[in-house]
Amino acid sequence: MTALLEAEGLVRRYTMRRGLLGRQVELRAVDGVSLRLERGETLGLVGESGCGKSTTGRLVLGLEAPDEGTVRFDGAPVPPVGSAAWRAQRARMQMVFQDPLGALDRRLTIGTQIAEPFEIHGMAGAQDRVAGLLRDVGLREDFAARYPHELSGGQRQRAVLARALATDPALLVCDEPISALDVSVQAQVMNLLIDLQAERRLTMLFISHDLRAVRQVSHRVAVMYLGRIVEEGEPDAVLRDPAHPYAQALVSAIPHPGRTARRQVLQGDPPNPAARPPGCAFHPRCPMAVGLCRSVVPELKPRASDGRRVACHVAQGEAMGEAA
Amino acid sequence: MDDPLVRISGLRVAFDGVPVLRGVDLAVGAGEAVGVVGESGCGKSVTWLAALGLLPGKARVTGSVVLDGQELLGAPMPVLDRVRGGQIAMIFQDPASSLNPVHRIGRQVGEALRLHRGMDGAAARAETRRLLDQVGIPDAGNRMDAYPHELSGGQNQRVMIAMALAGRPRLLVADEPTTALDVTIQAQILDLLATLRAETGMALVLISHDLGVVAETCDRVAVMYAGLVIEEVSSARLFDAPAHPYTQGLLSALPPLDGLPRQHLAAIPGSVPEPRALPPGCAFGPRCPRHASLCDEQVPPLVDVAPGQRAACRILGADVPPAFGLAAA
């Protein structure tokens, strides 16, 4: 069976002006990302701000058209943005954002908002289904009559999930769905995501900066740095033995009680996507960089030893014999 | 603690008659690192804003905040001006909005030096440069002429820390200093705070919602819920033997890094109560799996559980199983 979603070589460029009269520069938010989402599987996409993980989510959903590359959904290319076929496909793929209050209309009741997808996609029996959806996400049926401001943050995110599930989508893209929630409520929403995923055989793209949360909900994890995936594998394998130096730094940065070993602190700031370093974009911050890293962009490919997909000359053993 | 640097006792704050702090007791010793943990609205930030007289006028503040034998609540403005920045400095979550966007960063650090140490001209400039160097701003000599927008979020937080250090404070209160930053930058800033504490001997209060961050950086942790400190414990014991059901719940809500993946977390049910509609007795009662009728009778006081550990729970003891399914630690 083909994967539910296959993205191949996605590139998204933006042009921006530096300063008031400055010349235009090109910013590659996503720079050649390929990913496969198997049916019923959750892929965690992790990285820091500006690494292109949210843009990747929007490209995958077809909310934005890529400048290069293709997205195939259910074996067929995603139709052009705005076309009738594209609109019909919206029912099968949905998105959940970080800020549930921003994603809900403050003037409409929760019930009206959950029923809206049924109207848009011409489905019958909205009222009954709303009650069922509310139960599925752990809200009482009487919440249908409430307004967003009457709900707590966690309850709002549940309402957003209910609305996203209304059309029974095959694919759910969650962009930092728990970052705005309190710790105790984050756990509730992660539990809900795990349950919904298992019960409905949902395919999910879970975008987060939090490796702990990614491990909690994902079957696979992809680490992004400056518009590219630099490592991909099973969450536990990546957490226990990260291959890419950037993934190593991310794992080492997870706050850990009773830590005895000193944390590996990465120097410098994430680089500006408009001034991408040549070669491996990570090399200016990398403790292991060698000459090759400064000139040649490493390719994401399986490592010889265990098949872990990693884009690093050093981890791939291509930098042998070179002095660091 | 016999003679702490700062002793907060019975601190209460109400906005328009709604209680936000309901009698907070907290002491910070000289050179000590204390973490304050809790969810949004628990009063962890308000405690320190109230202590420094930084709350708006409509806030009703009672209780006592003593720094070195001097009462700060209701102290005259000149006294507070010397304390704020000079004795106790504070940094906040979003460095970009704490800095003035139209002034160069060197000038902003210099202003703190002039106010607290009476430095001017070349001396102030040299000291500014040293401070920026100390907080790890690369090429400090040139960067001091940069504007905040020319620096990254992590760099701006370093500038804020340099400004805080300018007055040679004895206590730095850092309110979610890494929440707005990326994880690798968070690691840099926590590392910097630990280094500075070792170099200067200042005390640190780290306010955070992240138990991991706090436990790693601090000697002692105060857990707050609904305007009260509900547990005080050494960082070592926090993870091994948390006493209060809320603390246990916060820990079990943290996704583990090992064990079977994608297992249910023992989440705390419900959500934080509204300050204007607090349940009777223990505010955590309605969410607590150990809840019993005696919990509703009165607000439980902090009682000693073990050496260096106090918790505000009526149902404590060695025979009480953990309230939430804590993984055997």
Coordinates of N, CA, C and O in Angstrom, one line a residue, chain A residues 47-49 152 155 182-188 190-192 194-195 197 209-213 215-220 235-236 239-240 246 249-250 252-259 262-270 285, chain B residues 38-41 152-155 158 181-188 190-191 195 209-213 215-216 235 239 246 249-250 252-272 287:
Chain A
G47 N 12.1 20.9 15.7 CA 13.2 21.9 15.4 C 12.9 23.2 16.1 O 11.9 23.4 16.7
E48 N 13.8 24.1 15.9 CA 13.7 25.4 16.6 C 13.0 26.4 15.7 O 12.7 26.1 14.6
S49 N 12.7 27.6 16.3 CA 11.9 28.5 15.5 C 12.6 28.9 14.3 O 13.8 29.1 14.3
S152 N -11.7 26.8 29.3 CA -10.3 26.9 29.6 C -9.5 26.6 28.4 O -10.0 26.1 27.4
Q155 N -9.8 23.0 27.3 CA -11.1 22.7 26.7 C -11.2 23.3 25.3 O -11.8 22.7 24.4
D182 N -1.0 24.7 29.9 CA -0.3 24.4 31.1 C 0.2 22.9 31.1 O -0.4 22.1 30.5
V183 N 1.2 22.7 32.0 CA 1.8 21.3 32.0 C 0.8 20.2 32.2 O 0.8 19.2 31.5
S184 N -0.1 20.4 33.2 CA -1.0 19.3 33.5 C -2.0 19.1 32.4 O -2.5 18.0 32.2
V185 N -2.3 20.2 31.7 CA -3.3 20.1 30.6 C -2.6 19.6 29.4 O -3.3 18.9 28.6
Q186 N -1.3 19.8 29.2 CA -0.6 19.3 28.0 C -0.8 17.7 28.1 O -1.0 17.1 27.0
A187 N -0.6 17.1 29.2 CA -0.7 15.7 29.4 C -2.1 15.2 28.9 O -2.2 14.2 28.2
Q188 N -3.1 15.9 29.3 CA -4.5 15.5 28.9 C -4.6 15.5 27.4 O -5.1 14.6 26.8
M190 N -2.2 15.4 25.1 CA -1.4 14.3 24.5 C -2.1 13.0 24.6 O -2.1 12.2 23.6
N191 N -2.7 12.7 25.7 CA -3.4 11.4 25.9 C -4.5 11.4 24.8 O -4.7 10.3 24.2
L192 N -5.2 12.5 24.7 CA -6.3 12.5 23.7 C -5.8 12.3 22.3 O -6.4 11.5 21.5
I194 N -3.2 10.6 21.4 CA -2.8 9.2 21.2 C -4.1 8.4 21.0 O -4.1 7.5 20.1
D195 N -5.1 8.6 21.8 CA -6.4 7.8 21.7 C -7.0 8.0 20.3 O -7.4 7.1 19.7
Q197 N -5.7 9.0 17.6 CA -4.9 8.5 16.5 C -5.2 7.0 16.4 O -5.3 6.4 15.3
H209 N 8.5 21.8 19.2 CA 9.9 22.1 19.5 C 10.3 21.2 20.7 O 11.5 21.2 21.1
D210 N 9.4 20.4 21.2 CA 9.6 19.7 22.4 C 9.8 18.2 22.2 O 8.9 17.5 21.8
L211 N 11.0 17.7 22.3 CA 11.3 16.3 22.0 C 10.6 15.4 22.9 O 10.2 14.3 22.5
R212 N 10.4 15.8 24.2 CA 9.6 14.9 25.1 C 8.2 14.7 24.6 O 7.8 13.5 24.5
A213 N 7.6 15.7 24.1 CA 6.2 15.6 23.6 C 6.2 14.8 22.3 O 5.3 14.0 22.1
R215 N 8.3 12.4 21.4 CA 8.4 11.0 21.8 C 7.1 10.4 22.3 O 6.7 9.3 22.0
Q216 N 6.4 11.3 23.0 CA 5.1 10.8 23.7 C 4.1 10.4 22.6 O 3.3 9.5 22.9
V217 N 4.0 11.1 21.5 CA 2.9 10.8 20.6 C 3.4 10.2 19.2 O 2.5 9.8 18.5
S218 N 4.7 10.2 18.9 CA 5.0 9.9 17.5 C 5.6 8.5 17.4 O 6.2 7.9 18.3
H219 N 5.4 7.9 16.2 CA 6.0 6.7 15.8 C 7.4 6.9 15.2 O 8.3 6.0 15.2
R220 N 7.6 8.0 14.5 CA 8.8 8.4 13.9 C 9.1 9.9 14.2 O 8.1 10.6 14.4
P235 N 11.7 7.5 17.5 CA 12.0 8.5 18.6 C 13.0 8.0 19.6 O 13.9 8.7 20.0
D236 N 12.8 6.7 20.1 CA 13.7 6.2 21.1 C 15.1 6.1 20.6 O 16.1 6.3 21.3
L239 N 16.6 9.5 20.4 CA 16.8 10.1 21.8 C 18.0 9.4 22.5 O 18.7 10.1 23.1
R240 N 18.1 8.1 22.3 CA 19.2 7.4 23.0 C 20.5 7.6 22.3 O 21.5 7.8 23.0
Y246 N 23.5 18.2 15.6 CA 22.4 19.1 16.0 C 21.4 18.3 16.9 O 20.9 18.8 17.9
A249 N 22.7 17.9 20.2 CA 22.5 19.1 21.1 C 21.1 19.3 21.6 O 20.9 19.6 22.7
L250 N 20.1 19.0 20.7 CA 18.7 19.0 21.1 C 18.4 18.1 22.2 O 17.8 18.4 23.2
S252 N 20.6 16.8 24.3 CA 21.3 17.2 25.5 C 20.7 18.4 26.2 O 20.8 18.6 27.4
A253 N 19.9 19.2 25.4 CA 19.3 20.4 26.0 C 18.0 20.1 26.7 O 17.4 20.9 27.4
I254 N 17.5 18.8 26.7 CA 16.3 18.5 27.4 C 16.6 18.6 28.9 O 17.5 17.9 29.4
P255 N 15.8 19.4 29.6 CA 16.1 19.5 31.0 C 15.9 18.2 31.7 O 14.9 17.5 31.4
H256 N 16.8 17.8 32.5 CA 16.7 16.5 33.1 C 17.1 16.5 34.5 O 18.2 16.8 34.9
P257 N 16.2 16.2 35.4 CA 16.5 16.2 36.8 C 17.6 15.2 37.2 O 17.7 14.2 36.6
G258 N 18.4 15.7 38.1 CA 19.5 14.8 38.6 C 20.5 14.5 37.6 O 21.3 13.5 37.6
R259 N 20.7 15.5 36.6 CA 21.7 15.3 35.6 C 23.1 15.4 36.3 O 23.3 16.3 37.1
R262 N 27.7 17.2 32.5 CA 27.5 18.5 32.1 C 26.8 18.5 30.7 O 27.2 17.7 29.9
R263 N 25.9 19.4 30.6 CA 25.2 19.5 29.3 C 26.1 20.0 28.2 O 26.9 20.9 28.5
Q264 N 25.9 19.5 27.0 CA 26.6 19.9 25.9 C 25.9 21.2 25.4 O 24.8 21.1 24.9
V265 N 26.5 22.3 25.6 CA 25.8 23.6 25.3 C 26.3 24.0 23.9 O 27.5 24.2 23.6
L266 N 25.3 24.2 23.0 CA 25.6 24.5 21.6 C 25.9 26.0 21.6 O 25.2 26.8 22.2
Q267 N 27.0 26.4 20.9 CA 27.4 27.8 20.8 C 26.6 28.5 19.7 O 26.1 27.8 18.8
G268 N 26.5 29.8 19.9 CA 25.9 30.6 18.8 C 24.4 30.5 18.7 O 23.8 29.8 19.4
D269 N 23.9 31.2 17.8 CA 22.4 31.3 17.5 C 22.1 30.6 16.3 O 22.9 30.4 15.4
P270 N 20.8 30.2 16.2 CA 20.4 29.6 14.9 C 20.6 30.6 13.8 O 20.3 31.8 14.0
R285 N 28.1 26.1 13.9 CA 27.9 25.8 15.4 C 28.3 24.4 15.7 O 28.1 24.0 16.9
Chain B
G38 N 4.9 26.4 39.0 CA 3.5 26.4 39.1 C 2.9 26.7 37.7 O 3.6 27.1 36.8
E39 N 1.6 26.5 37.6 CA 0.9 26.7 36.3 C 0.5 28.2 36.2 O 0.6 28.9 37.2
S40 N 0.0 28.6 35.0 CA -0.3 30.0 34.9 C -1.4 30.4 35.9 O -2.3 29.6 36.1
G41 N -1.2 31.6 36.4 CA -2.2 32.1 37.4 C -2.0 31.6 38.8 O -2.8 31.9 39.7
S152 N 19.7 38.6 18.4 CA 18.7 37.5 18.5 C 18.0 37.5 19.9 O 18.5 38.3 20.8
G153 N 17.0 36.7 20.0 CA 16.3 36.6 21.3 C 17.2 36.2 22.4 O 17.2 36.8 23.5
G154 N 18.1 35.3 22.2 CA 19.0 34.8 23.2 C 20.0 35.9 23.6 O 20.3 36.1 24.7
Q155 N 20.5 36.6 22.6 CA 21.4 37.7 22.8 C 20.8 38.8 23.7 O 21.4 39.4 24.6
R158 N 20.6 37.9 27.1 CA 22.0 38.2 27.7 C 22.1 39.6 28.1 O 22.7 39.9 29.2
L181 N 12.5 31.3 24.4 CA 13.7 31.0 23.6 C 13.7 29.6 23.1 O 13.1 28.7 23.7
D182 N 14.5 29.4 22.1 CA 14.7 28.0 21.6 C 15.4 27.1 22.6 O 16.1 27.6 23.4
V183 N 15.2 25.8 22.4 CA 15.8 24.9 23.4 C 17.3 25.0 23.5 O 17.8 24.9 24.6
T184 N 18.0 25.1 22.4 CA 19.4 25.1 22.5 C 19.9 26.4 23.2 O 20.9 26.5 23.9
I185 N 19.1 27.5 22.9 CA 19.4 28.8 23.5 C 19.0 28.8 25.0 O 19.7 29.3 25.9
Q186 N 18.0 28.1 25.4 CA 17.6 27.9 26.8 C 18.7 27.3 27.5 O 19.1 27.7 28.6
A187 N 19.4 26.2 26.9 CA 20.5 25.6 27.6 C 21.6 26.6 27.8 O 22.3 26.6 28.9
Q188 N 21.9 27.5 26.8 CA 22.9 28.5 27.0 C 22.6 29.4 28.2 O 23.5 29.7 29.0
L190 N 20.6 29.0 30.8 CA 20.7 28.3 32.1 C 22.1 28.1 32.5 O 22.5 28.3 33.7
D191 N 22.9 27.8 31.6 CA 24.4 27.6 31.8 C 25.0 28.9 32.3 O 25.7 29.0 33.3
T195 N 26.8 29.8 35.9 CA 28.1 30.4 35.9 C 28.2 31.7 36.7 O 29.1 31.9 37.5
H209 N 7.5 27.3 34.7 CA 6.5 26.2 34.7 C 7.1 24.9 34.4 O 6.5 23.9 34.5
D210 N 8.5 24.9 34.2 CA 9.1 23.6 33.8 C 9.9 23.0 34.9 O 10.9 23.5 35.3
L211 N 9.4 21.9 35.4 CA 10.0 21.3 36.6 C 11.5 20.9 36.3 O 12.3 20.9 37.2
G212 N 11.7 20.4 35.1 CA 13.0 20.0 34.7 C 14.1 21.1 34.8 O 15.1 21.0 35.4
V213 N 13.7 22.3 34.2 CA 14.6 23.4 34.2 C 14.9 23.8 35.6 O 16.1 24.1 36.0
A215 N 14.6 22.1 38.5 CA 15.3 21.1 39.4 C 16.8 21.1 39.0 O 17.6 20.9 39.9
E216 N 17.1 21.3 37.8 CA 18.5 21.3 37.3 C 19.3 22.5 37.8 O 20.5 22.4 38.0
S235 N 15.7 20.0 45.5 CA 15.6 19.5 44.1 C 15.8 18.0 44.0 O 15.1 17.3 43.2
F239 N 12.0 14.9 42.7 CA 11.7 13.9 41.8 C 11.7 12.5 42.4 O 11.0 11.6 42.0
Y246 N -0.4 17.4 44.1 CA -0.3 18.2 43.0 C 1.1 18.1 42.4 O 1.3 18.0 41.2
G249 N 1.4 15.0 40.6 CA 0.6 15.1 39.4 C 1.4 15.8 38.3 O 1.5 15.4 37.2
L250 N 2.1 16.9 38.7 CA 2.9 17.6 37.7 C 4.0 16.8 37.2 O 4.3 16.8 36.0
S252 N 4.1 13.4 37.0 CA 3.7 12.3 36.2 C 3.1 12.8 34.9 O 2.9 12.0 34.0
A253 N 2.8 14.1 34.8 CA 2.3 14.7 33.5 C 3.4 15.0 32.6 O 3.2 15.3 31.4
L254 N 4.6 14.8 33.0 CA 5.8 15.1 32.2 C 6.1 13.8 31.3 O 6.3 12.8 31.9
P255 N 6.1 14.0 30.0 CA 6.3 12.8 29.2 C 7.7 12.2 29.6 O 8.7 12.9 29.6
P256 N 7.8 10.9 29.8 CA 9.0 10.3 30.1 C 10.0 10.2 28.9 O 9.5 10.3 27.8
L257 N 11.3 10.0 29.2 CA 12.2 9.8 28.1 C 12.6 8.4 27.9 O 13.3 8.1 27.0
D258 N 12.1 7.5 28.7 CA 12.3 6.1 28.5 C 11.1 5.3 28.8 O 10.0 5.8 29.1
G259 N 11.2 4.0 28.7 CA 10.0 3.2 28.9 C 9.2 3.1 27.6 O 9.6 3.6 26.6
L260 N 8.1 2.4 27.7 CA 7.3 2.2 26.5 C 6.8 3.5 25.9 O 6.3 4.3 26.7
P261 N 6.9 3.7 24.6 CA 6.4 5.0 24.1 C 4.9 5.0 23.9 O 4.3 3.9 23.9
R262 N 4.4 6.2 23.8 CA 3.0 6.4 23.5 C 2.0 5.7 24.5 O 1.0 5.2 24.2
Q263 N 2.5 5.7 25.8 CA 1.6 5.2 26.8 C 0.8 6.4 27.4 O 1.4 7.5 27.4
H264 N -0.3 6.2 28.0 CA -1.1 7.3 28.6 C -0.3 7.9 29.7 O 0.4 7.2 30.5
L265 N -0.3 9.2 29.8 CA 0.3 9.9 30.9 C -0.8 10.0 32.0 O -2.0 10.1 31.7
A266 N -0.3 10.0 33.3 CA -1.3 10.2 34.4 C -1.6 11.7 34.5 O -1.0 12.4 35.3
A267 N -2.4 12.2 33.7 CA -2.7 13.6 33.7 C -3.6 14.0 34.9 O -4.4 13.2 35.3
I268 N -3.4 15.2 35.4 CA -4.3 15.7 36.4 C -5.6 16.1 35.7 O -5.6 16.8 34.8
P269 N -6.7 15.6 36.2 CA -8.0 15.9 35.6 C -8.3 17.4 35.8 O -7.8 18.0 36.8
G270 N -9.2 17.9 35.0 CA -9.8 19.2 35.2 C -8.8 20.3 35.0 O -7.7 20.1 34.3
S271 N -9.0 21.5 35.4 CA -8.1 22.6 35.2 C -8.0 23.5 36.5 O -8.8 23.3 37.4
V272 N -7.1 24.4 36.5 CA -6.8 25.3 37.6 C -8.1 26.1 37.9 O -8.7 26.6 37.0
R287 N -9.5 18.3 42.1 CA -8.7 17.5 41.1 C -7.9 16.4 41.7 O -7.2 15.7 41.0

